[in-house]
């Protein structure tokens, strides 16, 4: 009789995993898995979540379905895909979501800031703490914000040498989202594009350059067609977001939610560290493959910064008029830069 009872329990799925739970999570991104944000997701976030679950909730298992490189969502549709539940969780980039997440564009609206991604993580966390409104809109898009991460400094890759911003006059330059701000007032002809199109567009001559981080330019092979890399020092920006569909989030046990949020802070820093590690590594590889990489002089960097229009204040005033704390966010960002002694060629809030 006892054996029959055990058999019945096993048939019902009760046994060693009697009170366990398996959570199926599809995590996606439009970017390939070689991009720093995805490297940090695969090599830090997922393994660390698994480790924490083994220690704190061994009866809970996650089955990860990883879909990168545009197989379910692309670069510009990932946030929408998370909102709609096409993927449960994903990484997308703020520069493509200016309309939905205007406050998160602040770092791109005040260029030539810190070049240090780890410092940018600290600054963004400080803004989130000082300006609660900064992260209050996620529910409007059926999402829970887990973490945000930074890029390394944005630079410029072109088919021609650039020693001063005037060298861009009349040149066609591709740009992704708000990165076009770096080119306003330089005389460049800006062509709205996405990074995945950059290589082919420069091969065919659609445009002659593209602003990008070294960590992005190398895997996208920009240096093979735009062999002049200019270290303009546009600075690190708030770059990637890791979020989850709120319905999916609400379905998970609280212990799993807490682990995700805590591990997310580590993801931000792992993301920053991948960016840092790749700068020297990828620059050396680019130069070995024929790229000519030079740094813009400090004098020319300052001239460039001061040749741009009032990007920051105009952006902030526009958001203020919509009832959003644009000026408060801009001032907070600049204060956090100044508090850390960052060398700023322009005070965007003044």
Coordinates of C-alpha atoms in Angstrom, one line a residue:
X1 CA 0.0 0.0 0.0
X2 CA 2.8 2.3 0.9
X3 CA 4.5 1.7 -2.5
X4 CA 1.2 2.5 -4.3
X5 CA 1.0 5.8 -2.5
X6 CA 4.5 6.8 -3.4
X7 CA 3.9 5.9 -7.0
X8 CA 0.8 8.0 -7.0
X9 CA 2.6 11.0 -5.6
X10 CA 5.4 10.6 -8.2
X11 CA 2.8 10.4 -10.9
X12 CA 1.5 13.8 -9.7
X13 CA 4.9 15.3 -9.9
X14 CA 5.4 15.2 -6.2
X15 CA 8.7 13.9 -4.9
X16 CA 12.2 15.4 -4.6
X17 CA 10.8 18.6 -6.3
X18 CA 7.4 18.3 -4.5
X19 CA 7.1 21.9 -3.5
X20 CA 9.5 23.3 -6.1
X21 CA 8.7 25.8 -8.9
X22 CA 10.1 26.2 -12.3
X23 CA 10.0 29.7 -13.8
X24 CA 10.4 30.0 -17.5
X25 CA 11.9 33.3 -18.6
X26 CA 12.6 34.4 -22.2
X27 CA 15.2 37.1 -22.1
X28 CA 15.9 39.0 -25.3
X29 CA 17.7 41.9 -27.0
X30 CA 18.1 43.3 -30.4
X31 CA 21.8 43.4 -30.0
X32 CA 24.2 40.5 -30.6
X33 CA 25.6 38.6 -27.5
X34 CA 29.0 40.2 -28.1
X35 CA 27.8 43.7 -27.0
X36 CA 28.9 44.6 -23.4
X37 CA 25.4 44.8 -21.9
X38 CA 24.6 41.3 -23.1
X39 CA 28.0 40.0 -22.1
X40 CA 27.3 41.2 -18.6
X41 CA 23.9 39.7 -18.7
X42 CA 25.2 36.2 -19.8
X43 CA 28.4 36.2 -17.7
X44 CA 27.2 38.0 -14.6
X45 CA 23.5 38.4 -14.1
X46 CA 22.2 35.0 -15.1
X47 CA 25.0 33.0 -13.3
X48 CA 24.7 35.1 -10.2
X49 CA 20.9 34.7 -10.1
X50 CA 21.4 31.0 -10.4
X51 CA 24.0 31.0 -7.6
X52 CA 21.7 33.0 -5.3
X53 CA 18.8 30.8 -6.0
X54 CA 20.8 27.7 -5.0
X55 CA 21.7 29.3 -1.7
X56 CA 18.4 31.1 -0.8
X57 CA 15.6 29.3 -2.7
X58 CA 16.8 25.9 -3.8
X59 CA 13.3 24.7 -4.5
X60 CA 13.0 27.4 -7.3
X61 CA 14.5 26.8 -10.7
X62 CA 14.7 29.2 -13.7
X63 CA 14.6 27.9 -17.2
X64 CA 16.3 30.7 -19.3
X65 CA 15.4 31.1 -23.0
X66 CA 18.0 33.5 -24.4
X67 CA 17.2 35.2 -27.7
X68 CA 19.6 37.9 -28.9
X69 CA 20.6 39.5 -32.1
X70 CA 17.1 40.5 -33.3
X71 CA 15.5 37.0 -33.4
X72 CA 12.4 38.1 -31.5
X73 CA 12.9 41.9 -30.9
X74 CA 15.2 44.3 -32.7
X75 CA 17.2 47.3 -31.5
X76 CA 14.3 49.7 -31.6
X77 CA 11.5 47.3 -30.6
X78 CA 12.9 45.6 -27.4
X79 CA 11.2 47.9 -24.9
X80 CA 7.9 47.5 -26.7
X81 CA 8.5 43.8 -26.8
X82 CA 9.0 43.6 -23.1
X83 CA 5.8 45.7 -22.5
X84 CA 3.8 43.4 -24.8
X85 CA 5.3 40.2 -23.3
X86 CA 7.0 39.1 -26.5
X87 CA 9.9 38.6 -24.2
X88 CA 9.7 38.4 -20.5
X89 CA 12.8 40.4 -19.8
X90 CA 15.3 42.2 -21.9
X91 CA 18.1 44.7 -22.5
X92 CA 17.4 47.8 -24.6
X93 CA 19.1 51.1 -25.1
X94 CA 17.9 54.5 -23.9
X95 CA 19.0 56.3 -27.0
X96 CA 16.2 54.6 -29.0
X97 CA 13.5 55.5 -26.4
X98 CA 13.7 59.3 -26.3
X99 CA 9.9 59.6 -26.6
X100 CA 9.0 57.2 -23.8
X101 CA 12.0 57.9 -21.5
X102 CA 12.9 61.5 -22.0
X103 CA 14.5 62.1 -18.5
X104 CA 16.9 59.2 -19.2
X105 CA 18.5 61.2 -22.1
X106 CA 20.1 63.6 -19.7
X107 CA 23.7 62.3 -20.1
X108 CA 23.5 62.5 -23.9
X109 CA 22.1 66.1 -23.5
X110 CA 25.1 67.2 -21.6
X111 CA 28.1 65.7 -23.6
X112 CA 31.8 65.8 -22.8
X113 CA 31.2 64.5 -19.2
X114 CA 33.0 61.7 -17.4
X115 CA 34.8 59.1 -19.5
X116 CA 34.6 56.6 -16.6
X117 CA 31.7 54.1 -16.9
X118 CA 32.0 53.0 -13.2
X119 CA 31.7 56.6 -12.2
X120 CA 28.6 57.0 -14.4
X121 CA 27.0 54.1 -12.5
X122 CA 27.4 55.9 -9.3
X123 CA 26.1 59.2 -10.8
X124 CA 23.0 57.5 -12.2
X125 CA 22.2 55.8 -8.9
X126 CA 22.6 59.2 -7.2
X127 CA 20.1 60.8 -9.6
X128 CA 17.6 58.0 -8.9
X129 CA 17.9 58.6 -5.2
X130 CA 17.8 62.4 -5.4
X131 CA 15.0 62.7 -8.0
X132 CA 12.5 59.9 -7.4
X133 CA 10.5 60.9 -10.5
X134 CA 13.4 59.7 -12.6
X135 CA 12.4 56.1 -12.3
X136 CA 8.6 56.4 -11.7
X137 CA 7.4 55.9 -15.3
X138 CA 8.1 52.2 -15.8
X139 CA 4.6 51.1 -14.7
X140 CA 3.2 53.2 -17.6
X141 CA 5.0 50.7 -19.9
X142 CA 4.1 47.5 -18.0
X143 CA 7.7 47.1 -16.9
X144 CA 9.8 46.8 -13.8
X145 CA 13.2 48.5 -13.9
X146 CA 15.9 46.1 -12.7
X147 CA 19.0 48.1 -13.5
X148 CA 20.7 50.5 -15.8
X149 CA 24.2 50.5 -17.2
X150 CA 26.7 52.9 -18.8
X151 CA 28.7 53.0 -22.0
X152 CA 32.3 53.8 -22.3
X153 CA 33.1 57.2 -23.8
X154 CA 31.6 57.9 -27.1
X155 CA 34.1 58.7 -29.9
X156 CA 33.9 59.2 -33.7
X157 CA 34.8 56.9 -36.5
X158 CA 35.1 58.4 -40.0
X159 CA 36.5 57.8 -43.5
X160 CA 38.5 61.0 -43.2
X161 CA 40.8 62.5 -40.5
X162 CA 39.2 64.8 -37.9
X163 CA 41.4 67.2 -36.0
X164 CA 38.7 69.8 -35.3
X165 CA 34.9 69.9 -35.5
X166 CA 35.1 72.0 -38.7
X167 CA 36.5 69.0 -40.5
X168 CA 32.9 67.6 -40.4
X169 CA 31.4 70.4 -42.4
X170 CA 29.4 69.1 -45.3
X171 CA 30.2 65.5 -44.4
X172 CA 27.4 62.9 -44.1
X173 CA 27.5 61.3 -40.7
X174 CA 25.2 58.5 -39.4
X175 CA 24.0 58.7 -35.9
X176 CA 21.8 56.7 -33.5
X177 CA 19.0 58.6 -31.7
X178 CA 20.3 61.3 -29.4
X179 CA 23.9 60.8 -30.3
X180 CA 23.2 63.2 -33.2
X181 CA 23.4 65.9 -30.6
X182 CA 27.2 65.6 -30.7
X183 CA 27.1 66.8 -34.3
X184 CA 24.7 69.7 -34.1
X185 CA 26.5 72.9 -35.1
X186 CA 29.5 71.2 -36.6
X187 CA 28.3 71.5 -40.1
X188 CA 27.9 67.8 -40.5
X189 CA 24.9 66.4 -42.5
X190 CA 23.4 64.0 -39.9
X191 CA 21.6 60.9 -41.2
X192 CA 19.4 59.1 -38.7
X193 CA 20.4 55.5 -38.5
X194 CA 21.0 52.5 -36.3
X195 CA 24.4 50.9 -35.5
X196 CA 23.5 47.6 -37.1
X197 CA 23.3 49.4 -40.5
X198 CA 26.5 51.4 -40.0
X199 CA 29.0 49.1 -41.7
X200 CA 27.0 48.6 -44.9
X201 CA 26.0 52.2 -45.0
X202 CA 29.6 53.3 -44.9
X203 CA 30.6 50.7 -47.4
X204 CA 28.0 52.0 -49.9
X205 CA 28.8 55.6 -49.2
X206 CA 25.4 56.5 -47.7
X207 CA 27.4 58.2 -45.0
X208 CA 31.1 58.7 -44.1
X209 CA 31.2 58.2 -40.3
X210 CA 29.4 57.3 -37.1
X211 CA 29.8 58.2 -33.4
X212 CA 30.2 55.1 -31.3
X213 CA 32.1 53.7 -28.3
X214 CA 35.2 51.6 -29.0
X215 CA 33.3 48.7 -27.4
X216 CA 30.6 49.0 -30.1
X217 CA 32.7 50.1 -33.1
X218 CA 34.9 47.0 -33.0
X219 CA 32.2 44.3 -33.1
X220 CA 30.3 46.3 -35.7
X221 CA 33.6 46.5 -37.7
X222 CA 33.3 50.2 -38.2
X223 CA 37.1 50.5 -38.3
X224 CA 37.3 48.4 -41.4
X225 CA 35.5 50.9 -43.5
X226 CA 36.0 54.1 -41.4
X227 CA 39.6 53.8 -40.5
X228 CA 40.0 57.1 -38.7
X229 CA 39.1 56.9 -35.1
X230 CA 39.0 60.2 -33.2
X231 CA 38.9 60.1 -29.5
X232 CA 36.6 63.1 -29.1
X233 CA 35.8 62.3 -25.4
X234 CA 32.0 62.9 -25.8
X235 CA 31.9 60.9 -22.5
X236 CA 30.2 57.9 -21.0
X237 CA 26.4 58.0 -21.1
X238 CA 23.5 56.2 -19.5
X239 CA 23.2 53.5 -22.1
X240 CA 21.4 50.2 -21.4
X241 CA 18.3 49.2 -19.4
X242 CA 17.5 45.8 -18.0
X243 CA 13.8 45.5 -17.4
X244 CA 11.1 42.8 -17.0
X245 CA 7.5 42.6 -18.0
X246 CA 5.4 43.6 -15.0
X247 CA 2.9 40.8 -15.3
X248 CA 5.8 38.3 -15.4
X249 CA 7.4 40.1 -12.4
X250 CA 4.2 39.9 -10.4
X251 CA 4.0 36.2 -11.0
X252 CA 7.4 35.5 -9.4
X253 CA 8.0 34.9 -5.7
X254 CA 9.2 37.8 -3.7
X255 CA 12.5 36.1 -3.0
X256 CA 13.2 35.9 -6.7
X257 CA 12.2 39.5 -7.2
X258 CA 14.6 40.6 -4.5
X259 CA 17.5 38.6 -5.9
X260 CA 16.9 40.1 -9.4
X261 CA 17.1 43.6 -8.0
X262 CA 20.2 43.0 -5.9
X263 CA 22.0 41.1 -8.7
X264 CA 20.9 44.0 -11.1
X265 CA 23.2 46.4 -9.2
X266 CA 26.1 44.0 -9.9
X267 CA 25.0 43.8 -13.6
X268 CA 25.4 47.6 -13.8
X269 CA 29.0 47.4 -12.6
X270 CA 29.8 44.3 -14.6
X271 CA 28.5 46.1 -17.7
X272 CA 30.7 49.1 -16.9
X273 CA 33.7 46.8 -16.3
X274 CA 33.3 45.0 -19.7
X275 CA 33.2 48.5 -21.3
X276 CA 36.4 49.5 -19.5
X277 CA 38.2 46.2 -20.3
X278 CA 37.3 46.4 -24.0
X279 CA 38.6 49.9 -24.7
X280 CA 42.3 49.1 -24.6
X281 CA 41.8 45.6 -26.0
X282 CA 39.7 46.6 -29.0
X283 CA 41.7 49.7 -29.7
X284 CA 44.8 47.6 -30.0
X285 CA 43.0 45.2 -32.3
X286 CA 41.7 48.0 -34.4
X287 CA 45.1 49.5 -34.8
X288 CA 46.6 46.1 -35.7
X289 CA 43.9 45.9 -38.5
X290 CA 45.0 49.3 -39.9
X291 CA 42.8 51.8 -38.0
X292 CA 44.4 55.2 -37.2
X293 CA 43.2 56.3 -33.8
X294 CA 44.1 59.7 -32.4
X295 CA 42.9 61.9 -29.6
X296 CA 41.3 65.3 -30.1
X297 CA 43.3 67.9 -28.3
X298 CA 41.9 69.3 -25.1
X299 CA 41.7 72.7 -26.7
X300 CA 39.7 71.4 -29.7
X301 CA 37.5 69.3 -27.3
X302 CA 36.6 72.5 -25.5
X303 CA 36.0 74.3 -28.8
X304 CA 33.7 71.5 -29.9
X305 CA 31.7 71.5 -26.6
X306 CA 31.2 75.3 -26.7
X307 CA 30.3 75.3 -30.4
X308 CA 27.2 73.2 -29.7
X309 CA 23.9 74.9 -29.0
X310 CA 22.3 75.0 -25.6
X311 CA 21.5 71.3 -25.8
X312 CA 21.1 70.7 -22.1
X313 CA 19.1 73.8 -21.1
X314 CA 16.8 73.6 -24.1
X315 CA 16.1 70.0 -23.4
X316 CA 15.4 70.7 -19.8
X317 CA 13.2 73.6 -20.5
X318 CA 11.1 71.5 -22.9
X319 CA 10.6 68.8 -20.3
X320 CA 9.7 71.4 -17.6
X321 CA 7.0 72.7 -19.9
X322 CA 5.5 69.2 -20.0
X323 CA 5.5 68.9 -16.2
X324 CA 8.6 66.8 -16.0
X325 CA 11.6 67.7 -13.8
X326 CA 14.0 68.4 -16.7
X327 CA 16.0 71.2 -15.1
X328 CA 16.1 69.3 -11.7
X329 CA 17.5 66.2 -13.4
X330 CA 20.1 68.3 -15.5
X331 CA 21.2 70.2 -12.5
X332 CA 21.5 67.1 -10.4
X333 CA 23.5 65.3 -13.1
X334 CA 25.9 68.3 -13.4
X335 CA 26.3 68.6 -9.7
X336 CA 27.2 64.9 -9.4
X337 CA 29.8 65.4 -12.1
X338 CA 31.3 68.5 -10.3
X339 CA 31.2 66.7 -6.9
X340 CA 33.5 64.1 -8.4
X341 CA 35.9 66.6 -9.9
X342 CA 35.2 65.7 -13.5
X343 CA 37.0 68.1 -15.9
X344 CA 34.1 69.7 -17.7
X345 CA 34.7 71.9 -20.8
X346 CA 31.1 73.3 -20.5
X347 CA 28.6 73.7 -17.7
X348 CA 25.4 72.7 -19.4
X349 CA 23.1 73.8 -16.6
X350 CA 24.6 77.3 -16.3

